[in-house]
């Protein structure tokens, strides 16, 4: 089963579950030059990386029962359930948020990943969140894709096939683009692929993709999966994509193979490397699926690690 088919199956399951709780549409605001840091809205979180302004943009939520072996990516459901219980999460569900990241890199308006586009049982809040941050879709200059799963590329085009960010270059690693093209037809994603093809520019692993953002290859999840490191002066933030999904399971049990990874063993190595580097450097990390807004650090605790969100 290809990644597209796997995610498509997951999306159907999640949609059938009605996993996403309904929430009111965020209030729309007119585009404004007001810095995002001055804005207040429940679905956005503005913060700085040195001189750079960044905004976490809520797109939606996914949830699935940890004990369901068809839905959970971790086969040892008893162990995962025990971890959730020990962490005070009584509902037995794995909760994953989706929050693409907006980065104002000089004149560039950069969006990292595009959410699920309202698929996979999610609310599809991204555009409302983007506008709440004072940005219209046409102002986005660069879309950086971590990988070609539906909850990251689903927001690239609308249901009518029109590009959501018509003026943006869509950047992803060359390996990921090849992977996307190979799996698109089977996944029913040919229209999306056709829509973005003229806008796609690929890069090599580790490339500098904008003046302040460098691609960071994070092996295991998909063939060209890429994180992004944003640097300003002495400050930095690492967007980890789907190298980790759960701020509990992926962080506290990184050695558990994730069934959503296309290559399990490198996925484990990547997680362990991120945790060691993150804790050693007190690296600021952005988890696109961690609890909103997804900004925090890894810390060593006992023989392992924990996620410590920024307050
Ligand atoms: Zn994902």
XYZ file of C-alpha atoms and ligand atoms in Angstrom:
312
model
C 0.000 0.000 0.000
C 1.444 3.354 -0.973
C 1.602 6.310 1.346
C -1.289 7.967 -0.429
C -3.505 4.931 -0.145
C -2.570 4.513 3.489
C -3.353 8.098 4.316
C -6.488 7.995 2.202
C -7.644 4.992 4.195
C -6.811 6.766 7.406
C -8.692 9.813 6.249
C -11.807 7.791 5.551
C -11.602 6.183 8.945
C -11.076 9.481 10.678
C -13.871 11.102 8.733
C -16.225 8.267 9.592
C -15.367 8.668 13.243
C -16.339 12.301 13.154
C -13.087 12.764 14.991
C -13.032 16.505 14.694
C -15.142 18.348 17.179
C -17.145 21.107 15.567
C -16.064 24.572 16.459
C -17.300 27.936 15.312
C -15.653 29.564 12.321
C -13.050 32.029 13.537
C -13.924 35.622 12.943
C -12.489 36.850 9.644
C -10.427 40.001 9.677
C -9.376 42.280 6.901
C -5.780 42.055 5.767
C -3.739 44.534 7.717
C -0.171 45.576 8.170
C -0.521 45.112 11.919
C 2.260 42.798 13.071
C 0.919 39.323 13.921
C 2.400 39.624 17.393
C -0.240 42.255 18.133
C -3.111 39.967 17.177
C -5.124 37.782 19.470
C -7.188 34.907 18.169
C -7.779 31.395 19.537
C -6.508 29.712 16.364
C -3.273 31.634 15.944
C -0.192 32.006 18.104
C 2.350 34.652 17.137
C 5.932 34.434 18.354
C 9.411 35.530 17.387
C 12.509 33.698 16.258
C 15.101 36.432 16.696
C 14.011 39.185 14.299
C 11.630 36.893 12.444
C 7.905 36.880 13.096
C 6.209 33.483 13.048
C 2.611 32.449 13.588
C 1.235 28.993 14.385
C -1.943 28.596 12.330
C -4.495 26.090 13.563
C -6.001 23.963 10.806
C -7.751 21.246 12.781
C -7.577 18.172 14.969
C -7.404 14.436 14.420
C -8.057 11.735 17.004
C -8.205 7.963 17.071
C -8.391 5.289 19.767
C -5.004 4.022 20.867
C -6.363 0.493 21.213
C -7.559 0.224 17.618
C -4.823 -1.569 15.712
C -6.337 -0.591 12.379
C -6.117 3.098 13.190
C -3.180 3.518 15.526
C 0.270 3.597 13.939
C 1.706 1.892 17.023
C 1.128 -1.850 17.097
C 1.728 -2.196 20.829
C -1.620 -0.737 21.781
C -1.449 -1.854 25.419
C 1.832 -0.046 25.957
C 0.583 3.118 24.283
C -2.633 3.025 26.314
C -0.626 2.659 29.512
C 1.490 5.661 28.563
C -1.610 7.767 27.914
C -3.088 6.762 31.251
C 0.162 7.510 33.088
C 0.180 10.916 31.406
C -3.275 11.709 32.727
C -5.039 11.343 29.391
C -8.085 9.339 30.367
C -10.019 9.127 27.098
C -7.692 6.559 25.496
C -7.432 8.630 22.340
C -4.380 9.743 20.438
C -4.960 13.437 19.734
C -3.062 15.107 16.925
C -3.361 18.798 16.165
C -2.548 20.267 12.748
C -0.905 23.685 12.698
C 1.011 24.852 9.632
C 3.551 27.575 10.386
C 3.638 31.074 8.898
C 7.066 32.719 8.740
C 7.742 36.283 7.622
C 11.245 36.022 6.207
C 12.069 39.558 5.089
C 9.868 40.274 2.093
C 8.948 36.616 1.799
C 5.714 35.313 3.317
C 6.391 31.647 3.911
C 3.888 28.945 4.829
C 5.258 25.602 5.984
C 2.750 22.874 5.053
C -0.886 23.542 4.205
C -2.995 21.332 6.461
C -5.627 18.864 5.340
C -7.862 21.188 3.336
C -10.861 20.133 5.405
C -10.301 16.427 4.701
C -9.474 13.640 7.145
C -12.222 14.722 9.520
C -10.616 18.076 10.196
C -12.207 21.508 10.361
C -10.165 23.131 7.588
C -9.468 26.293 9.529
C -6.192 27.211 7.877
C -7.379 30.052 5.674
C -9.391 31.620 8.496
C -6.327 31.365 10.736
C -4.117 32.845 8.012
C -6.451 35.815 7.615
C -6.597 36.222 11.390
C -2.823 36.634 11.200
C -3.290 39.445 8.681
C -2.306 37.530 5.541
C -4.385 36.867 2.440
C -3.646 33.636 0.519
C -2.424 35.630 -2.477
C 0.277 37.237 -0.337
C 2.013 33.926 0.389
C 5.229 33.814 -1.651
C 6.577 30.392 -0.666
C 4.912 27.184 0.472
C 7.398 24.738 1.950
C 6.167 21.144 2.043
C 7.564 18.694 4.584
C 6.073 15.722 2.739
C 3.215 14.788 0.439
C 0.684 13.313 2.843
C -2.859 14.623 2.737
C -2.719 16.481 6.045
C 0.238 18.528 4.728
C -0.590 19.085 1.060
C -4.392 18.907 1.247
C -4.659 22.681 1.555
C -2.711 23.429 -1.640
C -5.838 23.458 -3.818
C -9.551 23.898 -3.258
C -12.299 21.427 -4.111
C -12.537 23.087 -7.542
C -8.863 22.361 -8.177
C -7.829 26.019 -8.015
C -4.588 26.827 -6.272
C -5.179 28.155 -2.768
C -1.968 30.200 -2.824
C -1.869 31.325 -6.465
C 1.293 33.410 -6.229
C 3.394 30.998 -4.202
C 6.222 28.774 -5.292
C 5.692 25.276 -3.852
C 8.977 23.896 -2.580
C 9.695 20.317 -1.577
C 12.636 17.963 -1.797
C 13.283 16.361 -5.166
C 12.855 12.900 -3.660
C 9.481 13.837 -2.181
C 8.264 15.253 -5.475
C 9.156 12.010 -7.246
C 7.350 10.072 -4.523
C 4.284 12.300 -4.860
C 4.137 11.886 -8.632
C 4.494 8.113 -8.354
C 1.584 7.779 -5.928
C -0.810 10.465 -7.089
C -2.958 8.467 -9.510
C -3.616 5.635 -7.075
C -4.610 8.111 -4.390
C -6.957 10.053 -6.622
C -4.630 13.023 -6.235
C -3.943 13.537 -9.943
C -5.943 16.824 -10.084
C -4.010 18.234 -7.123
C -0.753 17.146 -8.702
C -1.664 18.768 -12.010
C -2.629 21.999 -10.278
C 0.642 22.397 -8.391
C 3.041 21.059 -11.024
C 3.735 24.465 -12.657
C 4.471 25.953 -9.231
C 6.763 23.242 -7.845
C 10.468 23.846 -7.353
C 12.493 21.054 -5.821
C 15.590 21.192 -3.669
C 18.406 18.908 -2.581
C 18.681 17.665 1.020
C 19.997 20.382 3.317
C 19.378 23.202 0.827
C 18.875 26.818 1.871
C 15.306 27.348 0.678
C 14.721 30.952 1.746
C 17.164 33.506 3.219
C 16.520 32.300 6.779
C 15.207 28.766 6.304
C 17.213 25.657 5.588
C 15.823 22.235 4.723
C 16.747 19.446 7.133
C 16.377 15.880 5.823
C 14.540 13.760 8.411
C 14.567 10.188 7.149
C 11.921 7.544 7.654
C 8.475 9.027 7.286
C 8.494 9.387 3.479
C 11.372 9.108 0.987
C 11.963 12.868 0.812
C 10.584 13.971 4.158
C 12.115 17.287 5.201
C 12.134 19.434 8.313
C 12.944 23.139 8.192
C 15.314 25.090 10.420
C 14.592 28.799 10.769
C 17.519 30.910 11.953
C 17.737 34.559 12.979
C 20.885 35.733 14.754
C 21.550 33.331 17.596
C 17.973 32.043 17.698
C 16.602 29.095 15.796
C 13.530 26.868 15.542
C 13.318 23.415 13.986
C 10.075 22.392 12.254
C 10.094 18.613 12.556
C 7.239 17.653 10.227
C 6.060 14.111 10.832
C 9.310 12.830 12.291
C 7.137 12.786 15.421
C 3.349 12.747 15.650
C 2.454 12.517 19.333
C 4.065 14.710 21.980
C 3.615 11.754 24.346
C 4.227 8.547 22.402
C 6.771 9.788 19.852
C 8.785 11.622 22.512
C 8.626 9.201 25.413
C 8.773 6.006 23.326
C 10.742 7.002 20.196
C 11.839 3.399 19.668
C 8.287 2.270 18.855
C 8.082 1.812 15.104
C 5.431 4.064 13.592
C 3.286 2.259 11.035
C 2.785 5.530 9.150
C 6.517 5.725 8.421
C 7.444 4.350 5.018
C 10.706 3.088 6.507
C 10.398 2.246 10.188
C 13.994 1.836 11.337
C 15.275 5.172 9.958
C 12.204 6.782 11.501
C 13.280 5.527 14.908
C 16.842 6.742 14.347
C 15.562 10.156 13.285
C 13.392 10.514 16.402
C 16.201 9.502 18.705
C 18.577 11.911 16.974
C 16.115 14.780 17.260
C 15.538 14.097 20.948
C 19.245 13.906 21.734
C 20.091 17.017 19.754
C 17.056 18.885 21.009
C 17.770 18.213 24.668
C 21.521 18.759 24.370
C 21.150 22.094 22.564
C 17.927 23.149 24.302
C 16.728 23.516 20.727
C 13.414 25.229 20.156
C 11.179 22.808 18.248
C 7.918 23.118 16.308
C 5.692 20.034 16.259
C 3.065 20.394 13.529
C 0.991 17.647 15.201
C 1.820 18.446 18.838
C -0.756 20.219 21.029
C -1.411 23.731 19.710
C 0.605 25.864 19.218
C 3.338 23.212 19.021
C 6.302 25.286 20.200
C 8.561 23.889 22.900
C 11.628 21.893 23.781
C 12.645 18.321 24.548
C 14.069 17.693 28.008
C 15.765 14.640 29.447
C 13.808 12.995 32.251
C 14.810 9.779 33.974
C 16.074 7.519 31.167
C 14.166 9.263 28.414
C 12.680 12.530 27.205
C 9.578 14.639 27.648
C 8.018 17.454 25.639
C 7.923 20.790 27.443
C 5.672 23.263 25.622
C 6.423 26.961 25.792
C 4.093 28.740 28.123
Zn 1.035 14.599 9.299
